[in-house]
Amino acid sequence: MTEPISAEGATSFEVAIEKPIVEVEKLNIYYGETQALFDVDLQIPEREVTAFIGPSGCGKSTLLRCINRLNDLIESARVEGEVRVEGENVYAPGYDVIDLRRRVGMVFQKSNPFPKSIYENVAYGLRIAGENRRSVLDEAVEKSLRSAALWEEAKDRLKDSAMGLSGGQQQRLCIARTLAVEPRVVLMDEPCSALDPIATARIEETISELKKDYTIVIVTHNLQQAARVSSHTAFYYLGKLIEFNETESMFTNPRVKQTEDYVTGRFG
């Protein structure tokens, strides 16, 4: 195996996005005294799928969680720089974090349905926001389950516990729950890592459909998955953004030696 070149002093390569919905500028993240991300600049295109790739511990999930400020939940976390969603810096004093997490939803690595019915799982976010009109909830539940490619499998089981669904169905339910509050951006942190190939294929099909209406950012260790579902890919190594480009270009003609080493399997 070829040893990867160091990230120290490496030249990064980034393409400019004409209409970004998320902009990251000079972002540095620390956990206590340990720096996890270094001077990240990135623009994420609207209504596209952007994949974050790189070895374990390179900062992919850390950056993902910065976009909707989930790192706030870690006491030792400290953020420098800006993350703008639709032009607004989400780290500005007084910024409404609750509203941010409605506009920027999150699907986690392990499906986490609530111990409630399928219907109540999807309606949960709307109920929390004060929406209790049955007609509105019914419409939102059906729309969200359809968008997550789960309606046909769940429409006759809406009162059943979500815990009775298969792993792949539970993950699609979590996607539906995220979509119910109509976010602008959906973050997905390795959503297929615990799923079998058939369930993974269904999630990937769902992602391809969702990009018509949503901006998707997905962290994945699976390079083939990144190649299949994304239009743009960002490669991270040792806390630095090494290359960001259109996915096809990234995999067929990487601009940076580290990227080439990673996508050809020399390390990772």
PDB file of C-alpha atoms in Angstrom:
ATOM      1  CA  MET A   1       0.000   0.000   0.000  1.00  0.00           C
ATOM      2  CA  THR A   2       1.262   3.460  -0.858  1.00  0.00           C
ATOM      3  CA  GLU A   3       1.479   5.824   2.090  1.00  0.00           C
ATOM      4  CA  PRO A   4      -0.728   8.879   1.556  1.00  0.00           C
ATOM      5  CA  ILE A   5       1.017  12.197   1.274  1.00  0.00           C
ATOM      6  CA  SER A   6       0.639  14.489   4.248  1.00  0.00           C
ATOM      7  CA  ALA A   7      -2.151  17.057   4.320  1.00  0.00           C
ATOM      8  CA  GLU A   8       0.377  19.591   5.581  1.00  0.00           C
ATOM      9  CA  GLY A   9       1.083  22.189   2.918  1.00  0.00           C
ATOM     10  CA  ALA A  10      -0.991  20.397   0.295  1.00  0.00           C
ATOM     11  CA  THR A  11      -2.722  22.475  -2.353  1.00  0.00           C
ATOM     12  CA  SER A  12      -6.489  22.127  -2.306  1.00  0.00           C
ATOM     13  CA  PHE A  13      -8.794  22.425  -5.289  1.00  0.00           C
ATOM     14  CA  GLU A  14     -12.312  23.848  -5.140  1.00  0.00           C
ATOM     15  CA  VAL A  15     -14.860  24.762  -7.808  1.00  0.00           C
ATOM     16  CA  ALA A  16     -17.125  27.771  -7.418  1.00  0.00           C
ATOM     17  CA  ILE A  17     -20.863  27.136  -7.265  1.00  0.00           C
ATOM     18  CA  GLU A  18     -23.125  29.549  -9.133  1.00  0.00           C
ATOM     19  CA  LYS A  19     -26.073  29.307  -6.728  1.00  0.00           C
ATOM     20  CA  PRO A  20     -24.969  27.927  -3.341  1.00  0.00           C
ATOM     21  CA  ILE A  21     -27.534  27.371  -0.589  1.00  0.00           C
ATOM     22  CA  VAL A  22     -24.868  26.625   2.036  1.00  0.00           C
ATOM     23  CA  GLU A  23     -21.559  28.511   2.209  1.00  0.00           C
ATOM     24  CA  VAL A  24     -18.741  27.615   4.576  1.00  0.00           C
ATOM     25  CA  GLU A  25     -15.978  30.167   5.016  1.00  0.00           C
ATOM     26  CA  LYS A  26     -12.703  29.882   6.941  1.00  0.00           C
ATOM     27  CA  LEU A  27     -14.237  27.298   9.258  1.00  0.00           C
ATOM     28  CA  ASN A  28     -12.110  25.952  12.108  1.00  0.00           C
ATOM     29  CA  ILE A  29     -13.538  23.564  14.690  1.00  0.00           C
ATOM     30  CA  TYR A  30     -11.976  22.533  17.989  1.00  0.00           C
ATOM     31  CA  TYR A  31     -12.892  19.896  20.549  1.00  0.00           C
ATOM     32  CA  GLY A  32     -11.125  21.217  23.610  1.00  0.00           C
ATOM     33  CA  GLU A  33      -7.505  21.712  22.558  1.00  0.00           C
ATOM     34  CA  THR A  34      -7.792  19.394  19.561  1.00  0.00           C
ATOM     35  CA  GLN A  35      -8.486  20.993  16.183  1.00  0.00           C
ATOM     36  CA  ALA A  36     -10.822  18.864  14.029  1.00  0.00           C
ATOM     37  CA  LEU A  37     -11.242  21.078  10.943  1.00  0.00           C
ATOM     38  CA  PHE A  38      -8.809  23.551   9.398  1.00  0.00           C
ATOM     39  CA  ASP A  39      -9.821  26.606   7.311  1.00  0.00           C
ATOM     40  CA  VAL A  40     -12.600  24.902   5.358  1.00  0.00           C
ATOM     41  CA  ASP A  41     -14.104  26.897   2.475  1.00  0.00           C
ATOM     42  CA  LEU A  42     -17.005  25.219   0.664  1.00  0.00           C
ATOM     43  CA  GLN A  43     -20.118  26.062  -1.332  1.00  0.00           C
ATOM     44  CA  ILE A  44     -22.958  23.549  -1.568  1.00  0.00           C
ATOM     45  CA  PRO A  45     -25.259  23.791  -4.606  1.00  0.00           C
ATOM     46  CA  GLU A  46     -29.016  24.048  -4.236  1.00  0.00           C
ATOM     47  CA  ARG A  47     -31.205  21.030  -5.151  1.00  0.00           C
ATOM     48  CA  GLU A  48     -28.258  18.780  -5.817  1.00  0.00           C
ATOM     49  CA  VAL A  49     -26.656  15.914  -3.908  1.00  0.00           C
ATOM     50  CA  THR A  50     -23.227  16.691  -2.453  1.00  0.00           C
ATOM     51  CA  ALA A  51     -21.183  13.814  -1.011  1.00  0.00           C
ATOM     52  CA  PHE A  52     -18.515  14.136   1.701  1.00  0.00           C
ATOM     53  CA  ILE A  53     -15.867  11.406   1.439  1.00  0.00           C
ATOM     54  CA  GLY A  54     -12.605  10.635   3.207  1.00  0.00           C
ATOM     55  CA  PRO A  55     -11.052   8.234   5.744  1.00  0.00           C
ATOM     56  CA  SER A  56     -12.510   7.790   9.219  1.00  0.00           C
ATOM     57  CA  GLY A  57     -11.787  10.735  11.484  1.00  0.00           C
ATOM     58  CA  CYS A  58     -11.101  13.193   8.673  1.00  0.00           C
ATOM     59  CA  GLY A  59     -13.828  15.661   9.688  1.00  0.00           C
ATOM     60  CA  LYS A  60     -16.741  14.744   7.368  1.00  0.00           C
ATOM     61  CA  SER A  61     -19.378  14.284  10.053  1.00  0.00           C
ATOM     62  CA  THR A  62     -17.977  17.162  12.099  1.00  0.00           C
ATOM     63  CA  LEU A  63     -18.578  19.545   9.202  1.00  0.00           C
ATOM     64  CA  LEU A  64     -22.001  18.062   8.494  1.00  0.00           C
ATOM     65  CA  ARG A  65     -23.063  18.691  12.090  1.00  0.00           C
ATOM     66  CA  CYS A  66     -21.852  22.276  11.879  1.00  0.00           C
ATOM     67  CA  ILE A  67     -24.399  23.096   9.196  1.00  0.00           C
ATOM     68  CA  ASN A  68     -27.326  22.722  11.616  1.00  0.00           C
ATOM     69  CA  ARG A  69     -25.272  23.388  14.762  1.00  0.00           C
ATOM     70  CA  LEU A  70     -25.522  19.919  16.254  1.00  0.00           C
ATOM     71  CA  ASN A  71     -21.969  20.400  17.504  1.00  0.00           C
ATOM     72  CA  ASP A  72     -23.483  22.863  19.991  1.00  0.00           C
ATOM     73  CA  LEU A  73     -24.532  19.780  21.943  1.00  0.00           C
ATOM     74  CA  ILE A  74     -20.874  18.885  22.573  1.00  0.00           C
ATOM     75  CA  GLU A  75     -19.630  20.930  25.511  1.00  0.00           C
ATOM     76  CA  SER A  76     -15.995  21.093  24.388  1.00  0.00           C
ATOM     77  CA  ALA A  77     -16.800  22.126  20.793  1.00  0.00           C
ATOM     78  CA  ARG A  78     -15.723  25.563  19.604  1.00  0.00           C
ATOM     79  CA  VAL A  79     -16.337  27.017  16.135  1.00  0.00           C
ATOM     80  CA  GLU A  80     -14.505  29.798  14.296  1.00  0.00           C
ATOM     81  CA  GLY A  81     -15.534  31.104  10.892  1.00  0.00           C
ATOM     82  CA  GLU A  82     -18.913  31.247   9.164  1.00  0.00           C
ATOM     83  CA  VAL A  83     -21.551  28.830   7.961  1.00  0.00           C
ATOM     84  CA  ARG A  84     -24.219  30.589   5.894  1.00  0.00           C
ATOM     85  CA  VAL A  85     -27.540  28.985   5.011  1.00  0.00           C
ATOM     86  CA  GLU A  86     -29.467  30.961   2.412  1.00  0.00           C
ATOM     87  CA  GLY A  87     -27.101  33.865   3.033  1.00  0.00           C
ATOM     88  CA  GLU A  88     -27.435  34.029   6.832  1.00  0.00           C
ATOM     89  CA  ASN A  89     -24.568  33.151   9.179  1.00  0.00           C
ATOM     90  CA  VAL A  90     -26.012  30.472  11.461  1.00  0.00           C
ATOM     91  CA  TYR A  91     -23.350  31.235  14.096  1.00  0.00           C
ATOM     92  CA  ALA A  92     -24.323  34.908  14.355  1.00  0.00           C
ATOM     93  CA  PRO A  93     -25.362  36.022  17.870  1.00  0.00           C
ATOM     94  CA  GLY A  94     -29.075  35.519  18.447  1.00  0.00           C
ATOM     95  CA  TYR A  95     -29.566  33.227  15.470  1.00  0.00           C
ATOM     96  CA  ASP A  96     -32.679  31.028  15.861  1.00  0.00           C
ATOM     97  CA  VAL A  97     -31.244  27.509  16.167  1.00  0.00           C
ATOM     98  CA  ILE A  98     -34.681  25.868  16.398  1.00  0.00           C
ATOM     99  CA  ASP A  99     -35.693  27.416  13.092  1.00  0.00           C
ATOM    100  CA  LEU A 100     -32.324  26.378  11.613  1.00  0.00           C
ATOM    101  CA  ARG A 101     -32.931  22.730  12.520  1.00  0.00           C
ATOM    102  CA  ARG A 102     -36.337  22.884  10.892  1.00  0.00           C
ATOM    103  CA  ARG A 103     -34.826  24.241   7.672  1.00  0.00           C
ATOM    104  CA  VAL A 104     -31.799  21.933   7.839  1.00  0.00           C
ATOM    105  CA  GLY A 105     -32.933  18.413   8.754  1.00  0.00           C
ATOM    106  CA  MET A 106     -30.753  15.469   9.773  1.00  0.00           C
ATOM    107  CA  VAL A 107     -30.873  11.735   9.059  1.00  0.00           C
ATOM    108  CA  PHE A 108     -28.447   9.772  11.218  1.00  0.00           C
ATOM    109  CA  GLN A 109     -26.285   6.718  10.592  1.00  0.00           C
ATOM    110  CA  LYS A 110     -28.501   4.455  12.682  1.00  0.00           C
ATOM    111  CA  SER A 111     -32.234   4.732  12.174  1.00  0.00           C
ATOM    112  CA  ASN A 112     -33.844   6.201  15.288  1.00  0.00           C
ATOM    113  CA  PRO A 113     -37.631   5.937  15.062  1.00  0.00           C
ATOM    114  CA  PHE A 114     -39.570   6.965  18.133  1.00  0.00           C
ATOM    115  CA  PRO A 115     -41.492   4.242  20.028  1.00  0.00           C
ATOM    116  CA  LYS A 116     -44.720   5.553  18.532  1.00  0.00           C
ATOM    117  CA  SER A 117     -46.904   4.679  15.560  1.00  0.00           C
ATOM    118  CA  ILE A 118     -45.660   5.210  12.014  1.00  0.00           C
ATOM    119  CA  TYR A 119     -48.133   8.090  11.686  1.00  0.00           C
ATOM    120  CA  GLU A 120     -47.008   9.806  14.894  1.00  0.00           C
ATOM    121  CA  ASN A 121     -43.342   9.459  13.957  1.00  0.00           C
ATOM    122  CA  VAL A 122     -43.902  11.463  10.780  1.00  0.00           C
ATOM    123  CA  ALA A 123     -46.291  13.958  12.415  1.00  0.00           C
ATOM    124  CA  TYR A 124     -43.991  14.539  15.400  1.00  0.00           C
ATOM    125  CA  GLY A 125     -42.185  17.645  14.137  1.00  0.00           C
ATOM    126  CA  LEU A 126     -45.418  19.302  13.065  1.00  0.00           C
ATOM    127  CA  ARG A 127     -47.055  18.600  16.425  1.00  0.00           C
ATOM    128  CA  ILE A 128     -44.043  20.077  18.232  1.00  0.00           C
ATOM    129  CA  ALA A 129     -44.508  23.208  16.086  1.00  0.00           C
ATOM    130  CA  GLY A 130     -48.115  23.428  17.271  1.00  0.00           C
ATOM    131  CA  GLU A 131     -49.897  21.915  14.271  1.00  0.00           C
ATOM    132  CA  ASN A 132     -52.722  19.614  15.403  1.00  0.00           C
ATOM    133  CA  ARG A 133     -55.276  19.907  12.591  1.00  0.00           C
ATOM    134  CA  ARG A 134     -55.951  16.363  11.467  1.00  0.00           C
ATOM    135  CA  SER A 135     -56.385  17.269   7.803  1.00  0.00           C
ATOM    136  CA  VAL A 136     -53.009  19.043   7.725  1.00  0.00           C
ATOM    137  CA  LEU A 137     -51.267  16.198   9.545  1.00  0.00           C
ATOM    138  CA  ASP A 138     -52.861  13.551   7.300  1.00  0.00           C
ATOM    139  CA  GLU A 139     -51.721  15.371   4.183  1.00  0.00           C
ATOM    140  CA  ALA A 140     -48.194  15.924   5.511  1.00  0.00           C
ATOM    141  CA  VAL A 141     -47.814  12.295   6.627  1.00  0.00           C
ATOM    142  CA  GLU A 142     -48.888  10.933   3.249  1.00  0.00           C
ATOM    143  CA  LYS A 143     -46.767  13.418   1.286  1.00  0.00           C
ATOM    144  CA  SER A 144     -43.682  12.721   3.400  1.00  0.00           C
ATOM    145  CA  LEU A 145     -44.061   8.938   3.259  1.00  0.00           C
ATOM    146  CA  ARG A 146     -44.506   9.138  -0.522  1.00  0.00           C
ATOM    147  CA  SER A 147     -41.375  11.287  -0.834  1.00  0.00           C
ATOM    148  CA  ALA A 148     -39.456   8.743   1.234  1.00  0.00           C
ATOM    149  CA  ALA A 149     -40.766   5.863  -0.926  1.00  0.00           C
ATOM    150  CA  LEU A 150     -42.522   4.276   2.042  1.00  0.00           C
ATOM    151  CA  TRP A 151     -46.210   5.082   1.470  1.00  0.00           C
ATOM    152  CA  GLU A 152     -47.159   1.898  -0.380  1.00  0.00           C
ATOM    153  CA  GLU A 153     -45.549  -0.258   2.305  1.00  0.00           C
ATOM    154  CA  ALA A 154     -46.923   1.717   5.265  1.00  0.00           C
ATOM    155  CA  LYS A 155     -50.321   3.134   4.246  1.00  0.00           C
ATOM    156  CA  ASP A 156     -52.237   0.226   5.807  1.00  0.00           C
ATOM    157  CA  ARG A 157     -50.029   0.176   8.921  1.00  0.00           C
ATOM    158  CA  LEU A 158     -50.029   3.819   9.993  1.00  0.00           C
ATOM    159  CA  LYS A 159     -51.305   2.981  13.491  1.00  0.00           C
ATOM    160  CA  ASP A 160     -48.739   0.209  13.958  1.00  0.00           C
ATOM    161  CA  SER A 161     -45.527   0.766  15.923  1.00  0.00           C
ATOM    162  CA  ALA A 162     -42.614   2.044  13.876  1.00  0.00           C
ATOM    163  CA  MET A 163     -40.436  -0.441  15.737  1.00  0.00           C
ATOM    164  CA  GLY A 164     -42.017  -3.251  13.700  1.00  0.00           C
ATOM    165  CA  LEU A 165     -40.563  -1.960  10.444  1.00  0.00           C
ATOM    166  CA  SER A 166     -37.425  -3.449   8.892  1.00  0.00           C
ATOM    167  CA  GLY A 167     -34.118  -1.583   9.190  1.00  0.00           C
ATOM    168  CA  GLY A 168     -34.382  -0.118   5.707  1.00  0.00           C
ATOM    169  CA  GLN A 169     -38.007   0.889   6.266  1.00  0.00           C
ATOM    170  CA  GLN A 170     -37.091   2.527   9.574  1.00  0.00           C
ATOM    171  CA  GLN A 171     -34.422   4.588   7.843  1.00  0.00           C
ATOM    172  CA  ARG A 172     -36.913   5.702   5.179  1.00  0.00           C
ATOM    173  CA  LEU A 173     -39.343   6.552   7.981  1.00  0.00           C
ATOM    174  CA  CYS A 174     -36.664   8.760   9.535  1.00  0.00           C
ATOM    175  CA  ILE A 175     -36.255  10.476   6.161  1.00  0.00           C
ATOM    176  CA  ALA A 176     -40.049  10.988   6.007  1.00  0.00           C
ATOM    177  CA  ARG A 177     -40.019  12.421   9.539  1.00  0.00           C
ATOM    178  CA  THR A 178     -37.327  14.883   8.474  1.00  0.00           C
ATOM    179  CA  LEU A 179     -39.233  15.893   5.329  1.00  0.00           C
ATOM    180  CA  ALA A 180     -42.542  16.483   7.144  1.00  0.00           C
ATOM    181  CA  VAL A 181     -41.429  19.910   8.419  1.00  0.00           C
ATOM    182  CA  GLU A 182     -40.401  20.893   4.865  1.00  0.00           C
ATOM    183  CA  PRO A 183     -36.680  21.581   5.288  1.00  0.00           C
ATOM    184  CA  ARG A 184     -34.610  23.261   2.599  1.00  0.00           C
ATOM    185  CA  VAL A 185     -31.550  21.072   3.244  1.00  0.00           C
ATOM    186  CA  VAL A 186     -31.360  17.426   4.348  1.00  0.00           C
ATOM    187  CA  LEU A 187     -28.127  16.207   5.951  1.00  0.00           C
ATOM    188  CA  MET A 188     -27.474  12.451   5.901  1.00  0.00           C
ATOM    189  CA  ASP A 189     -24.691  10.960   8.010  1.00  0.00           C
ATOM    190  CA  GLU A 190     -23.878   7.556   6.481  1.00  0.00           C
ATOM    191  CA  PRO A 191     -27.586   6.663   6.175  1.00  0.00           C
ATOM    192  CA  CYS A 192     -26.912   3.278   4.557  1.00  0.00           C
ATOM    193  CA  SER A 193     -23.996   1.977   6.622  1.00  0.00           C
ATOM    194  CA  ALA A 194     -26.178  -0.400   8.676  1.00  0.00           C
ATOM    195  CA  LEU A 195     -28.343  -1.562   5.761  1.00  0.00           C
ATOM    196  CA  ASP A 196     -28.206  -4.512   3.378  1.00  0.00           C
ATOM    197  CA  PRO A 197     -27.640  -3.944  -0.373  1.00  0.00           C
ATOM    198  CA  ILE A 198     -31.360  -4.056  -1.251  1.00  0.00           C
ATOM    199  CA  ALA A 199     -32.301  -1.516   1.441  1.00  0.00           C
ATOM    200  CA  THR A 200     -29.317   0.610   0.421  1.00  0.00           C
ATOM    201  CA  ALA A 201     -30.550   0.652  -3.178  1.00  0.00           C
ATOM    202  CA  ARG A 202     -33.980   1.862  -2.020  1.00  0.00           C
ATOM    203  CA  ILE A 203     -32.420   4.679   0.003  1.00  0.00           C
ATOM    204  CA  GLU A 204     -30.267   5.702  -2.970  1.00  0.00           C
ATOM    205  CA  GLU A 205     -33.331   5.744  -5.237  1.00  0.00           C
ATOM    206  CA  THR A 206     -35.083   7.904  -2.658  1.00  0.00           C
ATOM    207  CA  ILE A 207     -32.158  10.331  -2.547  1.00  0.00           C
ATOM    208  CA  SER A 208     -32.191  10.635  -6.336  1.00  0.00           C
ATOM    209  CA  GLU A 209     -35.888  11.561  -6.226  1.00  0.00           C
ATOM    210  CA  LEU A 210     -35.531  13.975  -3.315  1.00  0.00           C
ATOM    211  CA  LYS A 211     -32.978  16.198  -5.030  1.00  0.00           C
ATOM    212  CA  LYS A 212     -35.767  17.565  -7.242  1.00  0.00           C
ATOM    213  CA  ASP A 213     -37.098  19.416  -4.194  1.00  0.00           C
ATOM    214  CA  TYR A 214     -34.320  19.372  -1.581  1.00  0.00           C
ATOM    215  CA  THR A 215     -30.621  20.002  -1.199  1.00  0.00           C
ATOM    216  CA  ILE A 216     -28.977  16.786   0.054  1.00  0.00           C
ATOM    217  CA  VAL A 217     -25.592  16.512   1.766  1.00  0.00           C
ATOM    218  CA  ILE A 218     -24.485  12.935   2.439  1.00  0.00           C
ATOM    219  CA  VAL A 219     -21.487  11.614   4.353  1.00  0.00           C
ATOM    220  CA  THR A 220     -20.452   8.214   3.034  1.00  0.00           C
ATOM    221  CA  HIS A 221     -17.512   5.825   3.288  1.00  0.00           C
ATOM    222  CA  ASN A 222     -18.764   4.101   0.147  1.00  0.00           C
ATOM    223  CA  LEU A 223     -17.047   5.644  -2.865  1.00  0.00           C
ATOM    224  CA  GLN A 224     -19.342   3.791  -5.261  1.00  0.00           C
ATOM    225  CA  GLN A 225     -22.336   5.284  -3.474  1.00  0.00           C
ATOM    226  CA  ALA A 226     -20.885   8.780  -3.769  1.00  0.00           C
ATOM    227  CA  ALA A 227     -20.342   8.188  -7.480  1.00  0.00           C
ATOM    228  CA  ARG A 228     -23.910   6.915  -7.930  1.00  0.00           C
ATOM    229  CA  VAL A 229     -25.927   9.522  -6.055  1.00  0.00           C
ATOM    230  CA  SER A 230     -24.018  12.821  -5.997  1.00  0.00           C
ATOM    231  CA  SER A 231     -23.412  15.613  -8.474  1.00  0.00           C
ATOM    232  CA  HIS A 232     -20.556  17.103  -6.419  1.00  0.00           C
ATOM    233  CA  THR A 233     -18.073  15.513  -4.032  1.00  0.00           C
ATOM    234  CA  ALA A 234     -15.857  16.954  -1.301  1.00  0.00           C
ATOM    235  CA  PHE A 235     -12.808  14.940  -0.201  1.00  0.00           C
ATOM    236  CA  TYR A 236     -11.458  15.525   3.314  1.00  0.00           C
ATOM    237  CA  TYR A 237      -8.196  14.337   4.817  1.00  0.00           C
ATOM    238  CA  LEU A 238      -6.827  15.063   8.300  1.00  0.00           C
ATOM    239  CA  GLY A 239      -9.367  17.816   8.915  1.00  0.00           C
ATOM    240  CA  LYS A 240      -8.769  19.659   5.656  1.00  0.00           C
ATOM    241  CA  LEU A 241     -10.875  19.964   2.541  1.00  0.00           C
ATOM    242  CA  ILE A 242      -8.494  18.634  -0.092  1.00  0.00           C
ATOM    243  CA  GLU A 243     -10.673  18.727  -3.193  1.00  0.00           C
ATOM    244  CA  PHE A 244     -14.211  19.749  -4.122  1.00  0.00           C
ATOM    245  CA  ASN A 245     -15.436  19.187  -7.647  1.00  0.00           C
ATOM    246  CA  GLU A 246     -18.136  17.681  -9.797  1.00  0.00           C
ATOM    247  CA  THR A 247     -18.305  14.008  -8.884  1.00  0.00           C
ATOM    248  CA  GLU A 248     -17.488  12.666 -12.329  1.00  0.00           C
ATOM    249  CA  SER A 249     -14.388  14.847 -12.548  1.00  0.00           C
ATOM    250  CA  MET A 250     -13.359  13.913  -9.016  1.00  0.00           C
ATOM    251  CA  PHE A 251     -13.404  10.196  -9.774  1.00  0.00           C
ATOM    252  CA  THR A 252     -12.051  10.245 -13.327  1.00  0.00           C
ATOM    253  CA  ASN A 253      -9.627  13.154 -13.221  1.00  0.00           C
ATOM    254  CA  PRO A 254      -8.775  14.205  -9.647  1.00  0.00           C
ATOM    255  CA  ARG A 255      -6.807  17.447  -9.421  1.00  0.00           C
ATOM    256  CA  VAL A 256      -4.911  16.630  -6.224  1.00  0.00           C
ATOM    257  CA  LYS A 257      -2.526  13.725  -5.572  1.00  0.00           C
ATOM    258  CA  GLN A 258      -4.185  12.843  -2.246  1.00  0.00           C
ATOM    259  CA  THR A 259      -7.571  12.565  -3.924  1.00  0.00           C
ATOM    260  CA  GLU A 260      -6.167  10.279  -6.591  1.00  0.00           C
ATOM    261  CA  ASP A 261      -4.553   8.083  -3.937  1.00  0.00           C
ATOM    262  CA  TYR A 262      -7.838   7.813  -2.046  1.00  0.00           C
ATOM    263  CA  VAL A 263     -10.258   7.171  -4.906  1.00  0.00           C
ATOM    264  CA  THR A 264      -7.909   4.564  -6.436  1.00  0.00           C
ATOM    265  CA  GLY A 265      -7.719   2.700  -3.123  1.00  0.00           C
ATOM    266  CA  ARG A 266      -4.093   3.381  -2.222  1.00  0.00           C
ATOM    267  CA  PHE A 267      -5.189   4.362   1.288  1.00  0.00           C
ATOM    268  CA  GLY A 268      -8.361   4.864   3.297  1.00  0.00           C
TER     269      GLY A 268
END
